[in-house]
Short mmCIF file of C-alpha atoms in Angstrom, two decimals:
data_model
loop_
_atom_site.label_atom_id
_atom_site.label_comp_id
_atom_site.label_asym_id
_atom_site.label_seq_id
_atom_site.Cartn_x
_atom_site.Cartn_y
_atom_site.Cartn_z
CA MET A 181 51.73 54.06 -51.40
CA ALA A 182 52.97 51.16 -53.40
CA SER A 183 56.35 51.00 -51.76
CA ASP A 184 57.81 52.12 -48.46
CA ASP A 185 61.12 52.89 -50.14
CA ARG A 186 59.92 55.00 -53.07
CA PRO A 187 59.11 58.71 -52.72
CA PRO A 188 55.57 59.72 -53.67
CA ASP A 189 55.04 60.44 -57.34
CA ARG A 190 52.74 63.31 -58.30
CA ARG A 191 50.67 61.31 -60.78
CA ALA A 192 50.67 58.20 -58.61
CA TYR A 193 49.11 60.20 -55.79
CA LEU A 194 46.49 61.61 -58.09
CA ARG A 195 45.62 58.15 -59.37
CA THR A 196 44.99 56.95 -55.81
CA ALA A 197 43.25 60.03 -54.39
CA GLY A 198 39.81 59.04 -53.26
CA ALA A 199 40.34 55.47 -54.44
CA ALA A 200 39.62 52.26 -52.59
CA ALA A 201 43.00 52.06 -50.88
CA THR A 202 42.53 55.37 -49.14
CA ALA A 203 38.93 54.59 -48.35
CA ALA A 204 39.95 51.34 -46.73
CA LEU A 205 42.66 53.04 -44.70
CA LEU A 206 40.51 55.93 -43.52
CA ALA A 207 36.81 55.27 -43.69
CA GLY A 208 34.05 57.84 -43.73
CA CYS A 209 35.17 60.71 -45.93
CA GLY A 210 32.02 61.56 -47.87
CA ARG A 211 30.28 64.40 -46.03
CA ARG A 212 30.69 67.77 -47.73
CA ASP A 213 27.56 69.59 -46.83
CA ARG A 214 28.37 72.95 -45.29
CA GLU A 215 30.13 75.92 -46.84
CA THR A 216 32.82 77.83 -44.96
CA THR A 217 32.32 81.60 -44.92
CA THR A 218 35.15 83.40 -46.72
CA GLU A 219 36.04 86.88 -47.79
CA THR A 220 37.35 88.13 -51.14
CA THR A 221 40.57 86.13 -51.00
CA GLY A 222 38.64 83.02 -50.02
CA VAL A 223 40.34 82.95 -46.63
CA PRO A 224 39.34 84.75 -43.44
CA ASP A 225 42.04 86.91 -41.85
CA GLU A 226 41.93 85.78 -38.23
CA GLU A 227 40.40 83.08 -36.08
CA SER A 228 40.48 81.77 -32.55
CA THR A 229 43.33 79.38 -31.85
CA SER A 230 41.64 77.61 -28.95
CA ARG A 231 41.77 73.86 -28.96
CA PRO A 232 38.68 71.78 -29.80
CA THR A 233 36.36 70.99 -26.90
CA ALA A 234 33.19 69.01 -26.49
CA GLU A 235 29.93 70.64 -25.51
CA ALA A 236 29.66 71.34 -21.81
CA THR A 237 28.46 68.25 -19.97
CA GLY A 238 28.04 69.72 -16.52
CA THR A 239 30.12 66.92 -14.97
CA GLU A 240 33.72 66.72 -13.90
CA PRO A 241 35.94 64.56 -16.17
CA GLU A 242 37.03 61.19 -14.90
CA SER A 243 40.81 61.03 -14.44
CA GLU A 244 43.49 58.59 -13.42
CA THR A 245 45.15 61.48 -11.58
CA THR A 246 45.62 65.22 -11.72
CA VAL A 247 47.36 66.27 -14.94
CA GLY A 248 49.27 69.39 -15.88
CA VAL A 249 47.29 70.34 -18.99
CA ASP A 250 43.93 71.87 -19.78
CA THR A 251 41.28 69.16 -19.60
CA GLU A 252 38.18 71.28 -20.10
CA GLY A 253 35.66 69.75 -22.48
CA TYR A 254 36.59 66.10 -21.95
CA ASP A 255 34.47 63.58 -20.06
CA ALA A 256 37.44 61.27 -19.42
CA VAL A 257 41.07 62.20 -18.83
CA VAL A 258 43.58 59.35 -18.71
CA ASN A 259 47.14 59.69 -17.44
CA VAL A 260 48.60 56.90 -19.57
CA ALA A 261 51.60 56.38 -17.28
CA ASN A 262 49.32 55.82 -14.29
CA ALA A 263 47.23 53.53 -16.46
CA GLY A 264 50.25 51.29 -17.04
CA ALA A 265 52.08 52.74 -20.05
CA ASP A 266 55.88 52.47 -19.84
CA ALA A 267 57.39 55.98 -19.76
CA SER A 268 61.00 54.80 -20.18
CA GLY A 269 60.82 54.11 -23.91
CA GLU A 270 61.52 50.39 -23.50
CA GLU A 271 58.10 48.79 -23.92
CA PHE A 272 55.38 49.51 -26.46
CA VAL A 273 52.46 51.41 -24.96
CA ASN A 274 49.82 50.55 -27.58
CA PRO A 275 47.78 48.16 -25.39
CA VAL A 276 47.20 50.91 -22.84
CA LEU A 277 46.35 53.47 -25.51
CA ASP A 278 43.91 51.17 -27.30
CA ASP A 279 42.14 50.39 -24.02
CA HIS A 280 41.39 54.07 -23.41
CA VAL A 281 40.69 55.54 -26.86
CA GLY A 282 37.20 57.01 -26.96
CA ASP A 283 35.00 59.98 -27.74
CA ASP A 284 35.28 62.96 -25.39
CA THR A 285 38.54 61.50 -24.06
CA LEU A 286 41.96 63.04 -23.45
CA LEU A 287 45.03 60.81 -23.26
CA TYR A 288 47.65 62.64 -21.19
CA PHE A 289 51.35 61.76 -21.52
CA PRO A 290 53.44 63.03 -18.59
CA PRO A 291 57.19 63.66 -19.07
CA GLY A 292 58.89 60.59 -20.48
CA ARG A 293 59.60 58.50 -23.57
CA TYR A 294 56.82 56.35 -25.00
CA ARG A 295 57.56 53.63 -27.55
CA VAL A 296 54.61 53.56 -29.93
CA ASP A 297 54.00 50.85 -32.52
CA ASP A 298 51.67 51.39 -35.49
CA TRP A 299 48.64 53.11 -34.00
CA ARG A 300 45.37 53.51 -35.85
CA VAL A 301 42.47 55.57 -34.51
CA THR A 302 39.39 56.20 -36.67
CA ASP A 303 35.87 57.56 -36.34
CA ARG A 304 36.33 59.39 -33.06
CA ARG A 305 34.96 62.72 -31.86
CA ASN A 306 36.58 65.11 -29.41
CA PHE A 307 39.63 62.96 -28.81
CA GLY A 308 42.93 64.39 -27.54
CA VAL A 309 46.54 63.21 -27.34
CA VAL A 310 48.45 65.72 -25.20
CA GLY A 311 51.97 65.54 -23.82
CA ASP A 312 53.91 67.43 -21.19
CA ASP A 313 57.57 67.13 -22.25
CA ALA A 314 56.65 63.75 -23.77
CA THR A 315 58.47 61.99 -26.59
CA PHE A 316 57.06 59.35 -28.96
CA VAL A 317 59.59 56.76 -30.14
CA PRO A 318 58.74 54.79 -33.33
CA PRO A 319 59.81 51.16 -33.76
CA ASP A 320 63.37 50.53 -34.92
CA GLY A 321 63.75 50.94 -38.68
CA HIS A 322 60.15 52.07 -39.19
CA ARG A 323 59.58 53.59 -42.66
CA SER A 324 55.85 53.37 -43.33
CA TYR A 325 52.53 54.65 -42.00
CA TRP A 326 52.84 54.87 -38.25
CA LEU A 327 50.23 57.08 -36.60
CA THR A 328 47.17 56.64 -38.81
CA TRP A 329 44.33 58.86 -37.66
CA GLY A 330 41.26 58.85 -39.87
CA ASN A 331 37.84 60.47 -39.92
CA LEU A 332 38.46 62.32 -36.66
CA GLU A 333 36.27 65.23 -35.57
CA ASP A 334 37.64 67.76 -33.08
CA PHE A 335 40.99 66.06 -32.59
CA LEU A 336 43.91 67.52 -30.62
CA PHE A 337 47.56 66.44 -30.88
CA GLU A 338 49.73 68.68 -28.70
CA GLY A 339 53.01 68.84 -26.81
CA ILE A 340 54.71 65.80 -28.34
CA THR A 341 58.22 65.34 -29.77
CA VAL A 342 58.68 62.56 -32.32
CA ASP A 343 62.19 61.08 -32.07
CA ASN A 344 63.39 59.96 -35.51
CA ARG A 345 67.07 59.95 -34.65
CA ALA A 346 67.55 56.17 -34.86
CA GLU A 347 69.04 54.72 -38.05
CA GLY A 348 66.52 54.24 -40.86
CA VAL A 349 63.57 55.62 -38.89
CA ALA A 350 61.23 57.74 -41.02
CA PRO A 351 57.57 57.05 -40.18
CA THR A 352 54.58 58.89 -41.63
CA ILE A 353 51.84 60.48 -39.57
CA ARG A 354 48.65 60.19 -41.63
CA LEU A 355 45.82 62.47 -40.48
CA ALA A 356 42.37 62.86 -42.02
CA ALA A 357 40.06 65.25 -40.19
CA SER A 358 36.32 65.20 -40.76
CA GLY A 359 34.31 68.08 -39.35
CA GLY A 360 34.91 70.27 -36.34
CA THR A 361 38.29 71.71 -35.41
CA THR A 362 41.43 69.61 -35.41
CA VAL A 363 44.63 71.13 -34.03
CA ILE A 364 48.22 69.89 -34.26
CA ARG A 365 50.11 72.18 -31.90
CA ASP A 366 53.57 72.39 -30.30
CA VAL A 367 54.73 69.21 -32.01
CA ALA A 368 58.33 68.58 -33.13
CA VAL A 369 59.84 65.98 -35.42
CA ARG A 370 63.54 65.56 -34.60
CA GLY A 371 66.23 63.66 -36.45
CA GLN A 372 67.65 63.91 -39.98
CA ARG A 373 65.75 61.40 -42.09
CA ARG A 374 67.17 59.67 -45.15
CA ALA A 375 64.30 57.37 -46.05
CA PRO A 376 61.85 58.54 -48.75
CA ARG A 377 58.85 59.09 -46.51
CA ILE A 378 56.53 61.99 -45.74
CA ALA A 379 56.53 63.30 -42.18
CA PHE A 380 52.90 64.52 -42.19
CA GLU A 381 50.36 63.44 -44.80
CA ILE A 382 47.15 65.31 -44.11
CA GLU A 383 43.72 66.21 -45.44
CA ALA A 384 40.59 68.03 -44.37
CA LEU A 385 37.89 65.67 -45.61
CA THR A 386 34.83 67.91 -45.49
CA GLU A 387 34.16 71.56 -46.16
CA ASP A 388 33.13 72.11 -42.53
CA THR A 389 36.52 70.83 -41.30
CA ASP A 390 38.95 73.30 -39.73
CA LEU A 391 42.46 71.78 -39.66
CA ARG A 392 45.25 73.78 -38.00
CA PHE A 393 48.99 73.26 -37.64
CA GLU A 394 50.42 75.60 -35.02
CA ASN A 395 54.08 75.76 -34.01
CA VAL A 396 54.86 72.44 -35.69
CA ARG A 397 58.63 72.12 -35.98
CA LEU A 398 60.56 70.04 -38.51
CA PRO A 399 64.02 71.63 -38.36
CA ASP A 400 66.33 68.69 -39.06
CA GLY A 401 65.32 67.90 -42.63
CA SER A 402 65.36 64.84 -44.83
CA ALA A 403 67.38 63.88 -47.87
CA ASN A 404 64.19 62.24 -49.17
CA GLY A 405 60.56 62.88 -48.35
CA HIS A 406 58.16 65.78 -47.88
CA ALA A 407 57.87 67.61 -44.60
CA ILE A 408 54.11 68.22 -44.94
CA TYR A 409 52.08 66.89 -47.85
CA VAL A 410 48.42 67.86 -48.28
CA PHE A 411 46.49 65.06 -49.94
CA PRO A 412 44.53 65.93 -53.12
CA ALA A 413 41.16 65.12 -51.50
CA SER A 414 41.58 67.94 -48.95
CA VAL A 415 38.69 70.44 -49.08
CA GLY A 416 38.22 72.08 -45.67
CA ARG A 417 39.84 75.12 -44.09
CA LEU A 418 43.58 74.60 -43.62
CA THR A 419 45.91 76.82 -41.58
CA PHE A 420 49.65 76.68 -40.89
CA ARG A 421 50.68 79.11 -38.17
CA ASP A 422 54.26 79.78 -36.99
CA CYS A 423 55.67 76.49 -38.26
CA HIS A 424 59.35 75.69 -38.91
CA VAL A 425 60.33 73.54 -41.90
CA GLU A 426 63.98 73.33 -42.92
CA HIS A 427 66.30 71.16 -45.06
CA TRP A 428 63.63 68.82 -46.44
CA TRP A 429 63.48 67.14 -49.83
CA GLU A 430 60.33 69.21 -50.22
CA GLY A 431 58.89 71.71 -47.75
CA LEU A 432 55.24 72.67 -47.23
CA TYR A 433 53.39 71.07 -50.15
CA ALA A 434 49.83 72.42 -49.99
CA ALA A 435 49.19 73.00 -53.70
CA TYR A 436 46.51 70.32 -54.05
CA HIS A 437 44.31 71.64 -51.25
CA SER A 438 41.09 73.02 -52.74
CA GLY A 439 39.66 74.70 -49.64
CA PRO A 440 40.65 77.99 -48.00
CA LEU A 441 44.37 77.91 -47.20
CA ARG A 442 46.39 80.15 -44.89
CA VAL A 443 50.08 80.18 -44.09
CA LEU A 444 50.64 82.66 -41.26
CA GLY A 445 54.12 83.37 -39.98
CA GLY A 446 56.73 80.69 -39.66
CA TYR A 447 60.18 79.92 -41.02
CA TYR A 448 60.72 77.87 -44.18
CA ALA A 449 64.28 77.37 -45.37
CA ASN A 450 66.53 75.35 -47.68
CA ASN A 451 63.89 72.87 -48.80
CA GLY A 452 63.93 71.46 -52.31
CA ILE A 453 61.34 72.45 -54.94
CA GLU A 454 59.54 74.85 -52.62
CA GLN A 455 59.65 76.40 -49.21
CA VAL A 456 55.91 77.14 -49.32
CA ARG A 457 53.76 75.71 -52.12
CA VAL A 458 50.16 76.91 -52.17
CA GLY A 459 46.94 76.10 -53.96
CA GLY A 460 43.56 76.81 -52.41
CA GLY A 461 41.52 75.95 -55.47
CA LYS A 462 38.83 78.53 -56.11
CA ARG A 463 38.51 79.28 -52.39
CA GLY A 464 41.82 81.14 -52.28
CA ALA A 465 45.01 81.27 -50.22
CA LEU A 466 46.71 83.75 -47.91
CA VAL A 467 50.44 83.81 -47.14
CA ARG A 468 51.20 86.39 -44.47
CA GLY A 469 54.27 87.21 -42.40
CA VAL A 470 56.28 84.22 -43.61
CA THR A 471 60.09 84.15 -43.55
CA VAL A 472 61.74 82.27 -46.42
CA ARG A 473 65.44 81.55 -46.69
CA VAL A 474 67.66 79.76 -49.18
CA ASP A 475 71.10 80.25 -47.66
CA ASP A 476 72.43 76.77 -46.93
CA PRO A 477 71.18 74.22 -49.48
CA ARG A 478 72.15 70.64 -48.63
CA ASN A 479 70.07 68.40 -50.90
CA GLY A 480 71.08 69.65 -54.31
CA GLU A 481 71.45 66.18 -55.79
CA ASN A 482 67.80 65.36 -55.09
CA LYS A 483 65.64 68.45 -55.51
CA PRO A 484 67.86 71.25 -56.82
CA ASN A 485 65.23 73.89 -57.72
CA MET A 486 65.06 76.02 -54.58
CA ARG A 487 61.88 78.03 -55.11
CA GLY A 488 60.72 80.38 -52.37
CA ILE A 489 56.92 80.82 -52.33
CA TRP A 490 55.35 78.91 -55.22
CA ALA A 491 51.76 79.57 -56.25
CA GLU A 492 51.40 76.39 -58.26
CA GLU A 493 47.68 75.96 -58.91
CA GLY A 494 44.59 77.80 -57.76
CA ALA A 495 42.39 80.81 -58.42
CA GLN A 496 43.81 83.47 -56.11
CA VAL A 497 46.41 84.14 -53.45
CA ARG A 498 47.45 87.14 -51.39
CA ILE A 499 51.11 87.24 -50.31
CA GLU A 500 51.78 90.01 -47.82
CA ASN A 501 54.34 91.15 -45.24
CA CYS A 502 56.73 88.35 -46.13
CA ASP A 503 60.54 88.33 -46.06
CA VAL A 504 62.19 86.23 -48.77
CA ALA A 505 65.95 85.90 -49.25
CA ILE A 506 67.86 83.69 -51.67
CA THR A 507 71.53 84.23 -50.96
CA ASP A 508 73.26 80.90 -51.67
CA LEU A 509 72.47 78.37 -54.42
CA THR A 510 75.55 76.18 -54.14
CA ASP A 511 74.98 73.05 -56.29
CA THR A 512 71.36 74.13 -56.85
CA TYR A 513 69.35 76.71 -58.79
CA SER A 514 66.06 78.56 -58.30
CA SER A 515 63.05 79.55 -60.40
CA GLY A 516 62.55 82.55 -58.14
CA GLY A 517 61.78 84.01 -54.75
CA ILE A 518 58.07 84.19 -55.56
CA VAL A 519 56.97 82.04 -58.50
CA VAL A 520 53.52 82.34 -60.09
CA GLY A 521 52.95 79.02 -61.81
CA LYS A 522 51.38 78.41 -65.19
CA GLN A 523 48.26 76.98 -63.57
CA PHE A 524 47.74 79.78 -61.06
CA GLY A 525 45.35 82.68 -61.53
CA ALA A 526 45.22 86.00 -59.66
CA VAL A 527 48.11 86.91 -57.36
CA THR A 528 48.57 89.94 -55.14
CA VAL A 529 51.94 90.61 -53.50
CA GLU A 530 52.04 93.44 -50.96
CA ASN A 531 54.53 94.93 -48.49
CA THR A 532 57.08 92.19 -49.07
CA ARG A 533 60.86 92.25 -49.28
CA ILE A 534 62.79 89.92 -51.58
CA ARG A 535 66.56 89.73 -51.50
CA THR A 536 68.50 87.90 -54.22
CA ASP A 537 72.28 87.69 -54.07
CA VAL A 538 72.38 85.08 -56.84
CA THR A 539 71.16 84.92 -60.41
CA THR A 540 67.50 84.11 -59.97
CA PRO A 541 64.42 86.32 -60.38
CA ALA A 542 62.89 87.77 -57.26
CA ILE A 543 59.44 87.44 -58.88
CA ASN A 544 58.78 85.07 -61.75
CA VAL A 545 55.34 85.38 -63.36
CA ARG A 546 55.04 82.47 -65.77
CA ASP A 547 52.87 82.23 -68.87
CA PRO A 548 49.43 80.76 -68.08
CA VAL A 549 48.06 77.57 -69.59
CA ASP A 550 45.36 77.89 -72.23
CA SER A 551 43.11 74.97 -71.31
CA MET A 552 42.60 72.11 -68.86
CA GLU A 553 43.48 69.58 -71.53
CA GLY A 554 46.64 67.73 -70.65
CA GLN A 555 46.91 69.45 -67.28
CA THR A 556 47.03 67.88 -63.81
CA ILE A 557 45.19 70.30 -61.50
CA PRO A 558 43.54 68.33 -58.69
CA SER A 559 42.35 71.40 -56.76
CA MET A 560 40.45 72.91 -59.71
CA ASP A 561 37.73 71.67 -62.06
CA SER A 562 38.28 74.57 -64.47
CA LEU A 563 40.89 77.22 -65.18
CA PRO A 564 40.93 80.46 -63.16
CA GLU A 565 38.86 83.33 -64.54
CA ASN A 566 41.35 86.00 -63.46
CA TRP A 567 45.09 85.81 -64.28
CA ARG A 568 46.08 89.31 -63.15
CA VAL A 569 49.19 89.77 -61.00
CA GLU A 570 49.49 92.90 -58.83
CA CYS A 571 52.54 93.85 -56.78
CA ARG A 572 52.42 96.80 -54.40
CA GLY A 573 54.87 97.99 -51.78
CA VAL A 574 57.45 95.40 -52.83
CA ARG A 575 61.17 95.94 -52.27
CA ILE A 576 63.72 93.89 -54.21
CA ASP A 577 67.45 94.21 -53.56
CA GLY A 578 70.67 92.26 -53.13
CA GLY A 579 73.85 91.49 -55.02
CA ALA A 580 72.43 89.41 -57.88
CA PRO A 581 74.79 89.97 -60.84
CA GLU A 582 72.76 88.88 -63.88
CA GLY A 583 69.29 88.16 -65.22
CA ALA A 584 66.23 90.23 -64.31
CA ALA A 585 64.71 90.99 -60.92
CA VAL A 586 61.17 90.52 -62.26
CA LEU A 587 60.05 88.31 -65.13
CA ALA A 588 56.52 88.60 -66.53
CA THR A 589 55.67 86.32 -69.44
CA ARG A 590 52.39 86.33 -71.37
CA ARG A 591 50.39 87.80 -68.47
CA ASP A 592 48.26 90.72 -69.59
CA ASP A 593 47.26 93.64 -67.33
CA CYS A 594 49.84 93.04 -64.63
CA LEU A 595 50.47 95.94 -62.24
CA PHE A 596 53.69 96.87 -60.45
CA GLU A 597 53.04 99.86 -58.19
CA ASP A 598 54.90 101.56 -55.35
CA PHE A 599 57.74 99.29 -56.34
CA CYS A 600 61.47 99.39 -55.70
CA ILE A 601 64.32 97.41 -57.26
CA GLN A 602 67.97 97.96 -56.37
CA HIS A 603 70.74 95.82 -57.89
CA ALA A 604 74.00 97.67 -58.33
CA GLU A 605 76.26 94.83 -59.47
CA GLY A 606 76.91 93.14 -62.81
CA SER A 607 74.34 93.51 -65.58
CA ARG A 608 71.14 92.90 -63.65
CA ASP A 609 67.95 94.19 -65.31
CA GLY A 610 64.86 95.42 -63.50
CA VAL A 611 61.55 94.27 -65.03
CA ALA A 612 61.51 92.06 -68.16
CA VAL A 613 58.11 91.72 -69.86
CA THR A 614 57.52 89.24 -72.70
CA ALA A 615 54.43 88.78 -74.91
CA ALA A 616 52.05 90.67 -72.61
CA GLU A 617 49.64 93.55 -73.12
CA GLY A 618 48.67 96.33 -70.73
CA VAL A 619 51.41 95.84 -68.15
CA THR A 620 51.66 98.93 -65.92
CA ILE A 621 54.68 100.04 -63.88
CA ARG A 622 54.11 103.16 -61.83
CA ASP A 623 55.49 105.00 -58.85
CA ALA A 624 58.61 102.86 -59.04
CA ALA A 625 62.30 103.27 -58.26
CA ILE A 626 64.42 100.93 -60.39
CA ASP A 627 68.13 101.37 -59.76
CA VAL A 628 69.91 98.52 -61.53
CA SER A 629 73.20 97.93 -63.32
CA GLY A 630 71.42 96.83 -66.51
CA GLU A 631 68.20 98.04 -68.13
CA ALA A 632 65.43 99.27 -65.87
CA ILE A 633 62.66 97.87 -68.09
CA THR A 634 62.90 95.57 -71.10
CA SER A 635 60.04 94.32 -73.26
CA GLU A 636 59.63 91.90 -76.14
CA ASP A 637 56.35 91.69 -78.05
CA ALA A 638 54.76 93.53 -75.13
CA THR A 639 52.98 96.75 -74.25
CA VAL A 640 54.24 98.38 -71.06
CA VAL A 641 52.82 101.60 -69.62
CA THR A 642 55.10 103.50 -67.24
CA GLU A 643 54.19 106.30 -64.84
CA ASP A 644 56.71 108.00 -62.55
CA VAL A 645 59.46 105.44 -62.94
CA ARG A 646 62.73 106.70 -61.42
CA THR A 647 66.09 105.17 -62.25
CA ASP A 648 68.34 107.23 -59.99
CA GLU A 649 66.67 106.60 -56.67
CA SER A 650 67.59 103.84 -54.22
CA CYS A 651 65.24 101.79 -52.12
#
């Protein structure tokens, strides 16, 4: 980034993606030689959540002392406190860490506070940083890249709390994984940040990279800065499982990722622009079991559009078993609970509940772009082939007084099936279709205070649509 005090600009990031600055920072990001097996959505349903391990060596790992974590798969296990690292948070521990970084090595942090200066680790395989009630403390006033981990294969970062509570502290963890399985698990970032910095800037450098975030917690927010930003060069398999992101300038920003993307479970609330922003390129995305809330917006002056789940760019996404509620937009507004962007192709929404107590659409299907010309779509080299949106088993309710529960604009052949809308207050409409052909609404209960279905320059086919039946 050009400045530590300026938030990342979309086009500025795209100009630098893959450029010399990134290459110098994180060397070795050219191998893309093995395809990841995917199913129809481009993303497998389930996978093992075990941490990365080296191949069995048949020898016991060397260790400074017995540690309270799983050390299987490592040749060397170092208790950093026993090796001389200060666990009181007073002295920087970098000299001890740098002395023991290596392949097939686990650095174990016992309970304590560890003051960590800028720490760069690159080109390592099967390297672990694991804490047991351990806290990392950045330098005073730090607002730039801090933990810079590049070209790592089979990396584990687990059991660490990052303490950002000091004034002006807002460091960035920069992670580029290259091959194997990299896991960030049971990590928390604490402290309300006001500096314009990203908390996690990440990428999966190769198609055979499996990068997982599991139970990563960022609950305290930031008036400026993204919680998690996925760099445009990211191409591997990327999973977010049971994470917590709340009150950030922007939430989970994964739109640029062009490999398989999965967001499984978790709580995303009151973040500007998006709670969950997906891409997946042509490989596809899956959003399952996610809870989204906009009920206490605090950063309206910075990022006032409080979208829920935003499919911004990509070929296909499946959104299922999610719970979305937008109940308070004080000093903000929202494009919708689920927003299908102009650059996104096929979307399936199933078995999902969306509550809107304010004037915003529950589902907003936007008109698609006509060509790549003039567009900025880093995860795609061409437009999607399929633009169809299908919604099944979706329930929409709440006290929203105006507008329409569902907007569908210039999207042909959309399907709304086994669908329920219930808005009893004001003049709220049900489904509003504009400039689209072949839209089908069937087996639907639409009990609203306004019109059940409105259309303008559109062809809408209805089958078994009931207007006197509640959800």
